[in-house]
XYZ file of C-alpha atoms in Angstrom:
168
model
C 1.603 -10.323 -35.017
C 2.199 -11.491 -31.439
C -0.892 -13.672 -31.455
C 0.151 -15.326 -34.718
C 3.630 -16.060 -33.353
C 2.040 -17.490 -30.183
C -0.393 -19.740 -32.070
C 0.744 -22.953 -33.710
C -1.198 -22.418 -36.940
C 1.765 -21.091 -38.944
C 5.499 -21.634 -38.646
C 7.687 -18.749 -37.576
C 9.428 -18.999 -40.934
C 6.127 -18.388 -42.753
C 5.371 -15.404 -40.512
C 8.817 -13.896 -41.095
C 8.280 -14.381 -44.830
C 5.023 -12.373 -44.552
C 6.866 -9.634 -42.676
C 9.647 -9.444 -45.270
C 7.064 -9.216 -48.099
C 5.292 -6.336 -46.308
C 8.623 -4.573 -45.746
C 9.446 -4.953 -49.442
C 6.091 -3.431 -50.399
C 6.157 -0.551 -47.924
C 9.858 0.292 -47.493
C 11.612 -1.223 -50.553
C 13.368 -3.716 -48.269
C 15.779 -5.966 -50.190
C 16.480 -8.642 -47.557
C 14.850 -12.008 -47.037
C 12.874 -13.481 -44.159
C 15.988 -14.781 -42.383
C 17.565 -11.317 -42.323
C 14.352 -9.884 -40.829
C 14.302 -12.528 -38.119
C 18.013 -12.130 -37.403
C 17.795 -8.333 -37.161
C 14.789 -8.545 -34.841
C 16.560 -11.068 -32.601
C 19.666 -8.855 -32.410
C 17.564 -5.779 -31.610
C 15.722 -7.726 -28.920
C 18.983 -8.934 -27.354
C 20.434 -5.397 -27.381
C 17.235 -3.971 -25.869
C 17.258 -6.617 -23.125
C 20.909 -5.865 -22.323
C 20.158 -2.122 -22.084
C 17.094 -2.722 -19.885
C 19.017 -5.117 -17.610
C 21.825 -2.581 -17.219
C 19.342 0.218 -16.485
C 17.712 -1.862 -13.739
C 20.997 -2.097 -11.815
C 21.561 0.659 -9.305
C 24.744 2.638 -9.603
C 24.926 2.093 -13.345
C 24.919 4.946 -15.828
C 21.648 5.017 -17.824
C 22.011 3.407 -21.220
C 20.048 3.789 -24.406
C 20.158 2.459 -27.936
C 19.000 3.401 -31.387
C 15.244 2.725 -31.683
C 14.979 2.406 -27.873
C 11.550 4.040 -27.675
C 10.227 1.887 -30.529
C 11.543 -1.287 -28.896
C 9.999 -0.175 -25.595
C 6.615 0.054 -27.333
C 7.012 -3.383 -28.897
C 8.639 -5.217 -25.979
C 7.350 -3.291 -22.958
C 5.068 -6.052 -21.650
C 7.160 -9.058 -22.654
C 8.063 -10.948 -19.457
C 11.276 -12.220 -21.072
C 12.455 -8.623 -21.280
C 10.726 -6.982 -18.340
C 10.033 -9.570 -15.627
C 6.596 -9.586 -14.013
C 8.265 -9.238 -10.633
C 11.842 -8.484 -9.677
C 12.519 -8.392 -5.981
C 15.686 -7.319 -4.223
C 16.107 -8.277 -0.581
C 19.079 -6.856 1.331
C 21.108 -9.615 2.967
C 24.000 -7.495 4.155
C 25.733 -4.257 3.267
C 26.295 -4.276 -0.475
C 24.770 -7.719 -0.987
C 21.344 -8.361 -2.507
C 19.363 -11.407 -3.488
C 17.706 -10.540 -6.790
C 14.876 -12.748 -7.980
C 13.131 -12.616 -11.308
C 13.058 -14.151 -14.756
C 16.403 -14.975 -16.367
C 17.419 -14.769 -20.038
C 16.431 -18.366 -20.714
C 12.887 -17.801 -19.379
C 13.480 -19.588 -16.077
C 12.696 -17.900 -12.813
C 15.381 -17.855 -10.173
C 17.397 -15.904 -7.648
C 21.010 -14.837 -7.512
C 23.230 -13.091 -4.998
C 24.597 -9.789 -6.256
C 27.492 -8.206 -4.346
C 28.404 -4.560 -4.858
C 32.008 -3.845 -5.870
C 34.378 -3.162 -3.020
C 31.968 -4.403 -0.355
C 32.591 -7.348 1.917
C 29.832 -9.856 2.230
C 28.300 -9.634 5.699
C 26.596 -12.813 6.806
C 23.060 -12.483 8.059
C 21.898 -14.963 10.640
C 20.625 -18.213 9.152
C 17.227 -17.690 10.771
C 16.902 -14.167 9.325
C 17.820 -15.388 5.842
C 15.295 -18.209 6.090
C 12.562 -15.784 7.192
C 13.363 -13.349 4.373
C 13.455 -16.155 1.828
C 10.135 -17.531 3.075
C 8.537 -14.056 2.829
C 9.948 -13.575 -0.651
C 8.731 -16.948 -1.887
C 5.294 -16.361 -0.356
C 5.062 -12.983 -2.084
C 6.157 -14.432 -5.431
C 3.630 -17.289 -5.082
C 0.821 -14.835 -4.277
C 1.779 -12.577 -7.187
C 1.830 -15.574 -9.529
C -1.601 -16.690 -8.288
C -3.033 -13.187 -8.838
C -1.499 -13.096 -12.324
C -2.996 -16.489 -13.207
C -6.416 -15.411 -11.894
C -6.235 -12.270 -14.026
C -5.322 -14.381 -17.069
C -8.371 -16.606 -16.430
C -10.630 -13.531 -16.151
C -9.231 -12.129 -19.399
C -9.734 -15.448 -21.191
C -13.310 -15.690 -19.913
C -13.973 -12.143 -21.146
C -12.542 -13.000 -24.574
C -14.724 -16.113 -24.685
C -17.837 -14.050 -23.859
C -17.038 -11.589 -26.628
C -16.465 -14.386 -29.149
C -19.735 -16.074 -28.153
C -21.580 -12.775 -28.670
C -19.902 -12.388 -32.051
C -20.909 -15.908 -33.092
C -24.489 -15.267 -31.961
C -24.566 -12.113 -34.117
C -23.431 -14.107 -37.140
C -26.087 -16.752 -36.460
C -28.870 -14.166 -36.727
């Protein structure tokens, strides 16, 4: 129901009500729409926390109940798995990690490994690395947007063909 949640035709409340009705029919679910929404949000938050922890080097791999199912559902969601996460070494044990944050904003942060002293890179070197990183992110974003346009044009062609078939 991703497309229905993305469109503005129905409220999220109405969609969650549909989901709870289907769960009642199929699985004898006794909760209401709010419990469905709440459970899904909690599962999503837990999955994101596990995925974030697994992306960090040196961390023990984590898992959760229904991990494979959540991976199927959330695998392509940029809020969970950023389109691009880049780590640029600034000094021993220090990285600048750029990607999409929890709130949907893109940004960078400095991550320092435990027990390591921060070694300063020359200002010029940092500026060059930052410029390269930003250029790469800009180019990746442009390619992504171009791909989105191509996909939308393809969808439009298919819909036009479908409409022409109905007109016959």
